XYZ file of C-alpha atoms in Angstrom:
578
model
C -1.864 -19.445 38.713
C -3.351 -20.611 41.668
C -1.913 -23.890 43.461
C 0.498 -24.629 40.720
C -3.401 -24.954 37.975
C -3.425 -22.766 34.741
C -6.816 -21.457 34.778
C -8.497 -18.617 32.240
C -11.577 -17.835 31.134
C -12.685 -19.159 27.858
C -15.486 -19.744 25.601
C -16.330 -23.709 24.941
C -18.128 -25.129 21.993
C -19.199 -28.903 22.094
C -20.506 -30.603 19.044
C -21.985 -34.304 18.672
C -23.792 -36.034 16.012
C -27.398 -36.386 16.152
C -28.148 -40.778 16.856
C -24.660 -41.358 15.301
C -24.559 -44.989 16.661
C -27.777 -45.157 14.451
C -26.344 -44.232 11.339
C -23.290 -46.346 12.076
C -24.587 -49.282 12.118
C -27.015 -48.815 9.035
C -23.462 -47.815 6.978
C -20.524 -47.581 8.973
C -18.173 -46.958 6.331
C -20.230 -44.188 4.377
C -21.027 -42.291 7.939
C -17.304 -42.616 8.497
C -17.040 -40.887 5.238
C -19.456 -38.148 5.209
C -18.171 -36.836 8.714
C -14.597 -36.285 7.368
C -16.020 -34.625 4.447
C -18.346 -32.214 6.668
C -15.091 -31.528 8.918
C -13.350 -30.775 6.161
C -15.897 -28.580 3.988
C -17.597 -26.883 6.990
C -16.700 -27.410 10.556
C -13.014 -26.803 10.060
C -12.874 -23.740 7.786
C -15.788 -22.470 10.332
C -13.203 -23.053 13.414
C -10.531 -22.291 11.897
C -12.465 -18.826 10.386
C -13.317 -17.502 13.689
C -10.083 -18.289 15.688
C -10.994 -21.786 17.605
C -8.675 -24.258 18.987
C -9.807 -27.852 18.591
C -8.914 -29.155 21.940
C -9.910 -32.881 21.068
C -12.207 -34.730 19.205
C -14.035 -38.299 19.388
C -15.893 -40.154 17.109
C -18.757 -38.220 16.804
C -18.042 -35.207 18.477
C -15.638 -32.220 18.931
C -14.845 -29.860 21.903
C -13.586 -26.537 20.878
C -12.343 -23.674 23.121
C -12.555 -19.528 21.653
C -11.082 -16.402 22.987
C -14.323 -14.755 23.001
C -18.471 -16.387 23.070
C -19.524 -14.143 20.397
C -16.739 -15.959 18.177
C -17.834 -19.663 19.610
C -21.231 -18.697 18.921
C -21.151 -17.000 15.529
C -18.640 -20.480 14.682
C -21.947 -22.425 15.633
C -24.377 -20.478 13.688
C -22.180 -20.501 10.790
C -21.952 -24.710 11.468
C -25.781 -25.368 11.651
C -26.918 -23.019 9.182
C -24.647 -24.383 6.292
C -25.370 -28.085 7.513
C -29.230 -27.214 7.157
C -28.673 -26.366 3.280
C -26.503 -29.578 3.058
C -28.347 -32.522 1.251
C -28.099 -35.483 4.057
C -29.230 -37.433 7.101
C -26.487 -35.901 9.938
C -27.236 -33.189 12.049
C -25.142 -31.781 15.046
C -26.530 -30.474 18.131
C -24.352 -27.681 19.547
C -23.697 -26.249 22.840
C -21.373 -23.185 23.813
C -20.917 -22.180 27.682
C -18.439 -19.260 29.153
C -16.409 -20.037 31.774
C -13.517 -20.794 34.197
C -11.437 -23.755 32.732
C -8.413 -25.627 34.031
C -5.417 -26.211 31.680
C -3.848 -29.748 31.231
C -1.391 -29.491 28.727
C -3.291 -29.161 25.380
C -6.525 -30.157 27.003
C -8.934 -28.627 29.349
C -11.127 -29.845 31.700
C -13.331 -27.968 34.778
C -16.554 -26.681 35.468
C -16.746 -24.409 32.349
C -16.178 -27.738 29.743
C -18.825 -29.913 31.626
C -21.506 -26.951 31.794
C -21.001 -26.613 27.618
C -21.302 -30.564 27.347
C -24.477 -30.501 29.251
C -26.167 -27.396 26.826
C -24.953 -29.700 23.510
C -27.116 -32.731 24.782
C -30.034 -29.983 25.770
C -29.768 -28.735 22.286
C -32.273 -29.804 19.264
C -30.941 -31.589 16.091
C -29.593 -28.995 14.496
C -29.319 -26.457 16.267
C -27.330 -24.726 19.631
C -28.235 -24.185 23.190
C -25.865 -21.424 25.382
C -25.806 -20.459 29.116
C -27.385 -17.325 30.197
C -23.536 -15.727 30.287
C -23.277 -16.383 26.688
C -26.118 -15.417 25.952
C -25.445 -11.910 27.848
C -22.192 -11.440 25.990
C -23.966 -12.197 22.349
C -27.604 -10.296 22.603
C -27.142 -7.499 19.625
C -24.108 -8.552 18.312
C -25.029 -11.269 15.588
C -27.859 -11.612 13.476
C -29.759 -14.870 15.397
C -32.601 -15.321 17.910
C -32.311 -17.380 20.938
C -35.530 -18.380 22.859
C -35.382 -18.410 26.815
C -35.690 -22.079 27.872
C -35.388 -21.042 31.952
C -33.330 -22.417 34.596
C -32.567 -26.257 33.493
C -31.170 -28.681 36.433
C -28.175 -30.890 34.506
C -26.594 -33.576 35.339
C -23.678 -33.389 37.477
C -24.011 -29.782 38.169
C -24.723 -28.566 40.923
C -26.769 -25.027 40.706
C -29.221 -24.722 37.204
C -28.038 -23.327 34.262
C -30.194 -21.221 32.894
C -30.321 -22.114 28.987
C -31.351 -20.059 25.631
C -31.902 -22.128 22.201
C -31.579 -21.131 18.560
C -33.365 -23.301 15.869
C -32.105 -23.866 12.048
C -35.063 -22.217 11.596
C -33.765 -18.512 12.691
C -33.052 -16.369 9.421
C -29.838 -15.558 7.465
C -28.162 -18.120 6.175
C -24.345 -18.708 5.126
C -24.896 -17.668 1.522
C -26.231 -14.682 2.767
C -23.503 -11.015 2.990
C -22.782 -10.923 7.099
C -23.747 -7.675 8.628
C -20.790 -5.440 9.953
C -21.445 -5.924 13.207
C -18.343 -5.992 15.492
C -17.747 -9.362 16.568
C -15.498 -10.457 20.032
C -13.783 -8.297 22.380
C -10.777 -7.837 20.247
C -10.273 -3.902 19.150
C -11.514 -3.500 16.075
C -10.363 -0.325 13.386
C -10.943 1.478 10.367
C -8.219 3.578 8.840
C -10.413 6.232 6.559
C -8.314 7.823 3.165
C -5.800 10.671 4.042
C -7.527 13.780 2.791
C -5.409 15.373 0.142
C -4.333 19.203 1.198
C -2.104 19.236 -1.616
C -3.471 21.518 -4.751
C -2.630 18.921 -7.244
C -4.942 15.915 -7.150
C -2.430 13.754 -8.621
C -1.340 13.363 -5.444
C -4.665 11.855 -4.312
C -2.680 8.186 -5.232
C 0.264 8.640 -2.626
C -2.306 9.930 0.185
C -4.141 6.409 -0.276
C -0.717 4.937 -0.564
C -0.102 6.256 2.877
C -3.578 4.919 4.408
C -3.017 1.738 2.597
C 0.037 0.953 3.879
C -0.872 1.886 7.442
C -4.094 -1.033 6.913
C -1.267 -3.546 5.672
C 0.991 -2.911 8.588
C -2.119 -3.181 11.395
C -3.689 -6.400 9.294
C -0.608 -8.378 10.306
C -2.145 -8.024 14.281
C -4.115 -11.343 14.965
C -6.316 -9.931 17.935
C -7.093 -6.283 15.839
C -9.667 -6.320 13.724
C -8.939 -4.020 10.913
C -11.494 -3.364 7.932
C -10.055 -3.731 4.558
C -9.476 -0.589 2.267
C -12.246 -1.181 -0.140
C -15.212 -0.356 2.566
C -12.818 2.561 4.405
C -11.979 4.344 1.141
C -16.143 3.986 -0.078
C -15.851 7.708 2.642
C -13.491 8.905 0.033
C -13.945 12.488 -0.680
C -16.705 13.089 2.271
C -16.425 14.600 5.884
C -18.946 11.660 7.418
C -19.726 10.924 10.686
C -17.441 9.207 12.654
C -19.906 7.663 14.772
C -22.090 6.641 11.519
C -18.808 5.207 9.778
C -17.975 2.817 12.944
C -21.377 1.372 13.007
C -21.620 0.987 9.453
C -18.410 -0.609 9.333
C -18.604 -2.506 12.685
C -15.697 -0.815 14.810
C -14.755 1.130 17.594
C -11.924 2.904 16.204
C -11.020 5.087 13.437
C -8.070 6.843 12.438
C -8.587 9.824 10.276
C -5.825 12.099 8.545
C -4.524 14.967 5.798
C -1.330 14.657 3.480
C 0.084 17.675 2.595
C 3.194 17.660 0.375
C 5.255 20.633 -1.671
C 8.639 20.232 -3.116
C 10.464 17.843 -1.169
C 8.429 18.786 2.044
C 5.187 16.448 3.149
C 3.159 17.187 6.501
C 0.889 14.098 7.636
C -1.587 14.864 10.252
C -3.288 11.684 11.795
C -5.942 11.013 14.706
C -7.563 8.241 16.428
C -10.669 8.593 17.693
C -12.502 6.251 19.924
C -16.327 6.152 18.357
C -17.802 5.212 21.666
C -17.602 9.187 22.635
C -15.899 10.998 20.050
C -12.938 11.635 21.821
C -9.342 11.656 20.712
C -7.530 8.894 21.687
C -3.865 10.322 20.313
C -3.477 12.919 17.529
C -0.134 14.247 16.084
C 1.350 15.615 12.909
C 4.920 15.310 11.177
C 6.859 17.876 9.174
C 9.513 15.656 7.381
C 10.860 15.302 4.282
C 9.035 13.444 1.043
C 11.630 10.516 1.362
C 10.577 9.807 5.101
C 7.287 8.790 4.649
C 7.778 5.462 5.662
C 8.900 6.427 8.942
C 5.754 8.566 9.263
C 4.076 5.649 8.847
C 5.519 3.504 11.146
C 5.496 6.047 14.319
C 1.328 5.985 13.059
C 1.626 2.216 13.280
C 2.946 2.218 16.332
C 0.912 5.271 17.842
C -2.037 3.225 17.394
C -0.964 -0.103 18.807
C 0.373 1.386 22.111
C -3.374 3.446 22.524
C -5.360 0.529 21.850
C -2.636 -1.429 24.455
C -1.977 -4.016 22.047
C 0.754 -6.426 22.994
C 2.441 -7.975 19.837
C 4.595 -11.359 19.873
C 8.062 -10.603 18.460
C 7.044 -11.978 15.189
C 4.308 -10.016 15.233
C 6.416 -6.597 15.661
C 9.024 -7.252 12.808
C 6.206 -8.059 10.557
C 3.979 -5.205 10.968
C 6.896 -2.880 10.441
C 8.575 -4.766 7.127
C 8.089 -2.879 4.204
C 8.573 -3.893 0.488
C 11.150 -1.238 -0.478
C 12.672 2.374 0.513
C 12.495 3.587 -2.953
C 9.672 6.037 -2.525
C 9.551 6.264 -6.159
C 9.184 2.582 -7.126
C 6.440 2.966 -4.130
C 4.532 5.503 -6.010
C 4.525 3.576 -9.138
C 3.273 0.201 -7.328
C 0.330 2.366 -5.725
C -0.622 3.566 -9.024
C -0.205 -0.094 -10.844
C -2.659 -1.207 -7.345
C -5.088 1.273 -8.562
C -5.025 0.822 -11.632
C -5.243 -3.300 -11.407
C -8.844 -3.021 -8.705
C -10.481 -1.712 -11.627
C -10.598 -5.450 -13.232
C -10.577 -4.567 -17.110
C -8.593 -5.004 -19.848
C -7.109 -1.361 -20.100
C -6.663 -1.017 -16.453
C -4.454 -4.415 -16.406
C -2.471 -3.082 -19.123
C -1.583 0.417 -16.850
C -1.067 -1.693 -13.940
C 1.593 -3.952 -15.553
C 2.987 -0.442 -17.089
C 3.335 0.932 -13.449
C 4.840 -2.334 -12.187
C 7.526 -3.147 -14.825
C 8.663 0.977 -13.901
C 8.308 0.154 -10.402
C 10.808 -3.302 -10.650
C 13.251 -1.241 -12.849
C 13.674 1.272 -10.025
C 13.874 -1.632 -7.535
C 14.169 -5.330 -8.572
C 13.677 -6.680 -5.530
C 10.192 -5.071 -4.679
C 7.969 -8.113 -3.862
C 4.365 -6.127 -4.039
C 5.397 -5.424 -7.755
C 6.121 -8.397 -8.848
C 2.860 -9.288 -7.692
C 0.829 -6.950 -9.262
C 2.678 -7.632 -12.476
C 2.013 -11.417 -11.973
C -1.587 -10.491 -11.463
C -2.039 -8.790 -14.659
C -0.198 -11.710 -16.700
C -2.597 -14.107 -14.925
C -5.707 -11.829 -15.645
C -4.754 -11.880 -19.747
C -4.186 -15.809 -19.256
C -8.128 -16.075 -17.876
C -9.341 -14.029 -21.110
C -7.408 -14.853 -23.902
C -7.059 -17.893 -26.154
C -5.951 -21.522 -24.975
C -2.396 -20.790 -27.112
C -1.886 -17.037 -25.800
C -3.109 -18.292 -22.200
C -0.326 -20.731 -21.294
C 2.202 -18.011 -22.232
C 0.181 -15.493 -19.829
C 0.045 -17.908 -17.449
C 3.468 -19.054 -17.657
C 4.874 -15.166 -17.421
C 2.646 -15.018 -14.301
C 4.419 -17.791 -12.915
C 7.692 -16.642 -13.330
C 6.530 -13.550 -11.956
C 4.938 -15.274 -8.886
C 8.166 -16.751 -7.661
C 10.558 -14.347 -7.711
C 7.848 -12.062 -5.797
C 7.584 -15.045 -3.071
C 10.619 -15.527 -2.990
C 11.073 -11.974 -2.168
C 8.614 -11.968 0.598
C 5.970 -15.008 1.513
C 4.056 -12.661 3.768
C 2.754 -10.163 1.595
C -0.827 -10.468 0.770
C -0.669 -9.681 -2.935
C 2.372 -12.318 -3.542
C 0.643 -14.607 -1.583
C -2.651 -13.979 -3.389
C -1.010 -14.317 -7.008
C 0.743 -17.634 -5.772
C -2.142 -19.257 -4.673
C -4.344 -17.984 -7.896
C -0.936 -19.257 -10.403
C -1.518 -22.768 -8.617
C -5.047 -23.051 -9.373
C -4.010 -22.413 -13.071
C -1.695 -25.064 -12.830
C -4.513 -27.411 -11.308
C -2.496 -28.165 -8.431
C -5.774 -26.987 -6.119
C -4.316 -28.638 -2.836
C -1.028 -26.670 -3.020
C -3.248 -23.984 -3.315
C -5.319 -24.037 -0.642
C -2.031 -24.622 1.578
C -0.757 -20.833 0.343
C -3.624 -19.827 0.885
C -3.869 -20.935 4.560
C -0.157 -20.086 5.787
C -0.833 -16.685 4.268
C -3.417 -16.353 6.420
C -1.458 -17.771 9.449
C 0.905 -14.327 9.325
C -2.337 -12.360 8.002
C -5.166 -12.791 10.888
C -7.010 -9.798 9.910
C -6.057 -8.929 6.452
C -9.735 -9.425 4.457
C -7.773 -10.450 1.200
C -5.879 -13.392 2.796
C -9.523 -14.950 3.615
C -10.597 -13.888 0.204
C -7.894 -16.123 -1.432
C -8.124 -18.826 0.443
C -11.836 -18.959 -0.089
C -11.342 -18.580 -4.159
C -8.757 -21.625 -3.193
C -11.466 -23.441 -1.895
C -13.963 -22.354 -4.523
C -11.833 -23.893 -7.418
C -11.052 -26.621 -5.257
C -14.643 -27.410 -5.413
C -14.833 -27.112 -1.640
C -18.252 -24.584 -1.780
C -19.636 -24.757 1.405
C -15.930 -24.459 3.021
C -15.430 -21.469 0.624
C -18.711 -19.592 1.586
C -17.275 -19.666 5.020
C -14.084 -17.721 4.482
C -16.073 -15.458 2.251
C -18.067 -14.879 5.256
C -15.092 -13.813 6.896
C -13.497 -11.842 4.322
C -17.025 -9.785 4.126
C -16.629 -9.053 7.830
C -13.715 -7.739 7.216
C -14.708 -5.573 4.398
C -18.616 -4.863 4.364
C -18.356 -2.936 1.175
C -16.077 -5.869 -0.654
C -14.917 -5.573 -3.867
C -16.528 -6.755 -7.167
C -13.967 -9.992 -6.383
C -15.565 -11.101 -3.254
C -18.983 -10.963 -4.540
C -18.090 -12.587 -7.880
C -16.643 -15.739 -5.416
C -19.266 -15.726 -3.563
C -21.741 -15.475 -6.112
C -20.073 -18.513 -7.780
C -20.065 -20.498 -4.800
C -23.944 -20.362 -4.225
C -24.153 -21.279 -8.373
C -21.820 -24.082 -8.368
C -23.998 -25.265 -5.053
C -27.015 -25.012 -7.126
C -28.729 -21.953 -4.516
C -29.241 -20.800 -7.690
C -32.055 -17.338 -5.992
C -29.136 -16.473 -3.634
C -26.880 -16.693 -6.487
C -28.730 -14.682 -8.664
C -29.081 -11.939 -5.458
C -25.464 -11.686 -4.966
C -25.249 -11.516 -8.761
C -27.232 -8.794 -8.212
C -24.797 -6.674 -6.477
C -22.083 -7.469 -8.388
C -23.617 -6.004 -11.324
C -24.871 -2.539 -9.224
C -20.978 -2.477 -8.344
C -20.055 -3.080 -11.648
C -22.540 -3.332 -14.601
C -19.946 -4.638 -17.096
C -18.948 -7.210 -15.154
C -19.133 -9.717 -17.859
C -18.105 -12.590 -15.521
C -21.588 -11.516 -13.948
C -23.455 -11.625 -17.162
C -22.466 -15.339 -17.460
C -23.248 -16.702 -14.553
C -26.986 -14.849 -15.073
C -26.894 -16.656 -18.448
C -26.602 -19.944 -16.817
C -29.124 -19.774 -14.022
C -31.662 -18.138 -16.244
C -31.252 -21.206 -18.638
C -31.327 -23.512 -15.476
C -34.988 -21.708 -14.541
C -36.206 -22.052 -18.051
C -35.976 -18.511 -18.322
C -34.616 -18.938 -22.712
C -35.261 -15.460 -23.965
C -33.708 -13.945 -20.783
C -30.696 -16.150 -20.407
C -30.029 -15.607 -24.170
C -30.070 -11.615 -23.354
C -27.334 -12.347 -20.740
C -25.859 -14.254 -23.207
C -25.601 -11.894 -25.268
C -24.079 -8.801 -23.460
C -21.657 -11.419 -21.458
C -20.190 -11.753 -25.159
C -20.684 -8.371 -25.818
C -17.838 -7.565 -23.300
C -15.532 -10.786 -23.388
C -16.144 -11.522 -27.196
C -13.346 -13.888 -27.438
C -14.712 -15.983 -24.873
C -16.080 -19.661 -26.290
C -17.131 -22.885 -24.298
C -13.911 -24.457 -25.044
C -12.219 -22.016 -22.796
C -14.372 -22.834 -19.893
C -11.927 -24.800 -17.761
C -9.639 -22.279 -18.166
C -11.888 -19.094 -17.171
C -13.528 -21.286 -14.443
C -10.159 -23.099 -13.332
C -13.043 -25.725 -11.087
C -11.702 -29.208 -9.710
C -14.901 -30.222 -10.548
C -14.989 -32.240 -13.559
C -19.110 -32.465 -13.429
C -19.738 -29.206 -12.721
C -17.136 -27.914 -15.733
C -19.642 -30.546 -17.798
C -22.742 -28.894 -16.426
C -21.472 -25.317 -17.036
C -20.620 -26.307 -21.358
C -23.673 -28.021 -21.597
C -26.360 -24.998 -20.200
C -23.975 -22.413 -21.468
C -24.341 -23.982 -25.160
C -28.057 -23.945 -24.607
C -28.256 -20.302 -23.908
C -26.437 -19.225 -26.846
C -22.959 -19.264 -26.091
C -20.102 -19.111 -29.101
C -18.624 -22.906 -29.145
């Protein structure tokens, strides 16, 4: 505070419409109406995906303040490049600054906001212009070239501002899987699998339990970036690097620890190590009993926020420490149904909803296993019959609401809610899960993978390849559930190469994937490939032989009555059972 003014320092986006007055007056009503369809496919899931604040808008343009320029600039890349592979005359220009700003109740104004209006107008159509300070604070950290433009004179200000530009023409686009760069100046962690000391390896299960949990807990943190558990358990079973793991994964942090447990006795040993140098921010270990491992994992949870000088709202606190029961039994038997369920196949549903009905017996009101026995309903709904599917998806229902109503802010509850409302078709309630899961979830990669499945059978694509985006930043080594979104996404967008690319890893993950095997079917018969889509063809109904065009809307679940159309019609053609 300085003379009764709120300043900070903050990273400003400003985005206008290239000759808007143009295009309004050749069709006022249908530029009206492709603007509010580009806010809401791509500029607001972008924003809203990288933490901005829309501080006001006008009728062409936007002005958007970040915590952090490599957010604000990554939110811009993300903005152009998706509005380059969108069919259409309109085309922003872009222009992000770093600096001092002046608070004014919800708006801003100052030196900082004028210098970022003066790089959008410098910018070409399509594509961004930044001050030398934000270009400084991005160089290395994101996957885009900027060109040196020197030291421009602007209007209005008085000393130049020296000025980089990016064209649409710089590589990667939004379809493409983000690096795992770390991105801001928020801490970022991984939390790598417990190593089991015990000599029965059935207890490998309640060492990932305890790593698990401790990702949960820290996900709830908005300014932590914490990688999911499906790219920190692919170390599973090595001694790597921990200077190799942070750059693969894109953090600074990493906790490492052991699990040792006999009789009724459990030792945890944990340690956080700052990858920068190797050393050891905190390390400790706890001799308790087997029935206080969820205070072991708290004081862990808390170990780590007080080194990395985290300072959490009140909210914040009692939500990072709730936990969905103290039965450490029912716990077990909801880690193993978890397991079990990631494995996406029949057999491995039916274990997981074994494990979670034992799990609810021993404690009825354990939200997580609820979920995870909603989940499996809902998968057997997806593969079965129209007649068997209602009653799989009506059991998954049921299931779905008494976990909510348990507790809204769990990921997996949340997750099954939002994937039981697509069944029902109700896509907008949905996506609005979806989102306030993600409100008390910042950094937990499966809230942004929801919400972009939410937005990929809402037929929102381009909005949807934006929060998978996100979720992939969040897990660089994402499950064979990401990449089957995100693979849809590009199809149903008809980037039918990138498609079959990310189609491509999907299968390497998992080659009976018959989901996969589909989707190849279709684009192959799209390309006038026959004899190869009807191979796909053939091994997608190889592993999903009860599968037939009439059960399309319900395996696709797509408000999207077209595409649904499309989908039967080049499905038939390559071979599939009607």
């Amino acid at each position: 505070m300085s003379g009764g003014v709120e300043r900070r320092l903050a990273a400003i986006l400003a985005v206008d419409v290239v000759g808007y007055s143009g295009l309004m007056e050749v069709d006022e009503a249908g530029t009206i109406r492709r603007l509010k369809a580009i806010r809401r496919d791509i500029v607001d899931p972008a924003i809203h995906a990288h933490g901005g604040r829309i501080v006001k808008t006008t009728g062409d343009g936007m002005l958007v303040e970040f915590a952090s320029a490599v957010a604000a600039v990554d939110c811009a890349l993300w903005i152009q490049r998706a509005m380059a592979d969108r069919a259409g005359d309109m085309r922003f220009r872009i222009g992000v600054n770093l600096g001092d700003i002046v608070i004014d109740g919800e708006d801003i104004l100052g030196e900082g906001v004028n210098v970022a209006a003066r790089l959008e107008a410098l910018a070409d159509p399509g594509g961004i212009a930044v001050s030398g300070t934000v270009h400084d604070q991005v160089q290395g950290k994101l996957d885009a070239v900027f060109t040196d433009d020197g030291a421009q004179q602007v209007k209005n200000i008085q000393r130049p501002v020296q000025v980089w530009r990016w064209s649409a023409e710089a590589p990667t686009a939004p379809g493409a899987e983000p690096s795992a760069r770390a991105t801001g100046d928020d801490p970022s962690i991984a939390v790598l699998p417990f190593a089991n000391m015990s000599a029965d390896p059935e207890q490998e299960f309640f060492c990932d339990g305890i790593a698990e949990d401790v990702i949960t807990a820290l996900s709830k943190i908005a300014r932590l970036k914490v990688i999911a558990r499906n790219s920190s358990f692919a170390y599973k079973g090595t001694s790597p690097d921990i200077r190799r793991v942070a750059e693969e994964l894109g953090v600074r942090y990493v906790l490492e620890g052991s699990v040792r447990t006999g009789g009724s006795r459990i030792r945890v040993t944990a340690q956080l190590i700052d990858a920068t140098d190797g050393g050891h921010l905190w390390a400790e270990h706890y001799d308790r009993r087997l029935d206080d491992v969820f205070e072991i994992q708290d004081e862990i949870v808390k170990e780590i926020v007080t080194n990395l000088r985290l300072r959490l709202t009140d909210g914040e606190q009692a939500l990072m420490l709730s936990r969905g029961t103290d039965n450490i039994e029912a716990w077990q038997h909801c880690q193993r149904a978890m397991d079990e369920y990631i494995k996406h196949n029949a057999s491995g549903h039916l274990r997981a909803r074994e494990h979670a009905e034992r799990a609810i017996a021993l404690d009825p009101d354990y939200a997580a296993a609820w979920g995870t026995l909603a989940f499996a309903h809902w998968f057997e709904g997806r593969m079965t019959v129209a007649e068997t599917s209602r009653e799989s998806f009506a059991t998954a229902r049921d299931c779905a609401e008494r976990a909510i109503a348990l507790d809204a802010r769990n990921s997996v509850t949340a997750g099954i809610a939002t994937m039981v409302a697509l069944s029902d078709g109700n896509f907008v309630e949905a996506v609005a899960i979806a989102e306030e899961a993600l409100s008390h979830l910042p950094s937990n990669a499966d809230a942004r993978g929801f919400l972009a499945f939410a937005l990929l059978h809402g037929g929102r694509y381009e909005a949807a390849l934006v929060h998978f985006a996100s979720a992939f930043a969040l897990n660089p080594l994402p499950p064979v559930w990401y990449r089957n979104g995100h693979a849809r996404a590009l199809l149903c967008l008809g980037r039918l190469d990138e498609s079959l690319q990310a189609i491509d890893g999907l299968l390497e993950a998992q080659p009976d994937h018959h989901q996969a095997w589909l989707y190849r079917a279709y684009i192959y018969q799209c390309q006038g490939r026959d004899a190869e889509a009807r191979e796909a063809m053939t091994r997608a109904s190889q592993l999903a032989p009860m599968l037939r065009v009439g059960h399309l809307p319900q395996f696709f679940l797509l408000n999207d009555p077209e595409m649904l159309e499309r989908l039967a019609g080049v499905l038939t053609d390559a071979g599939m059972a009607v």
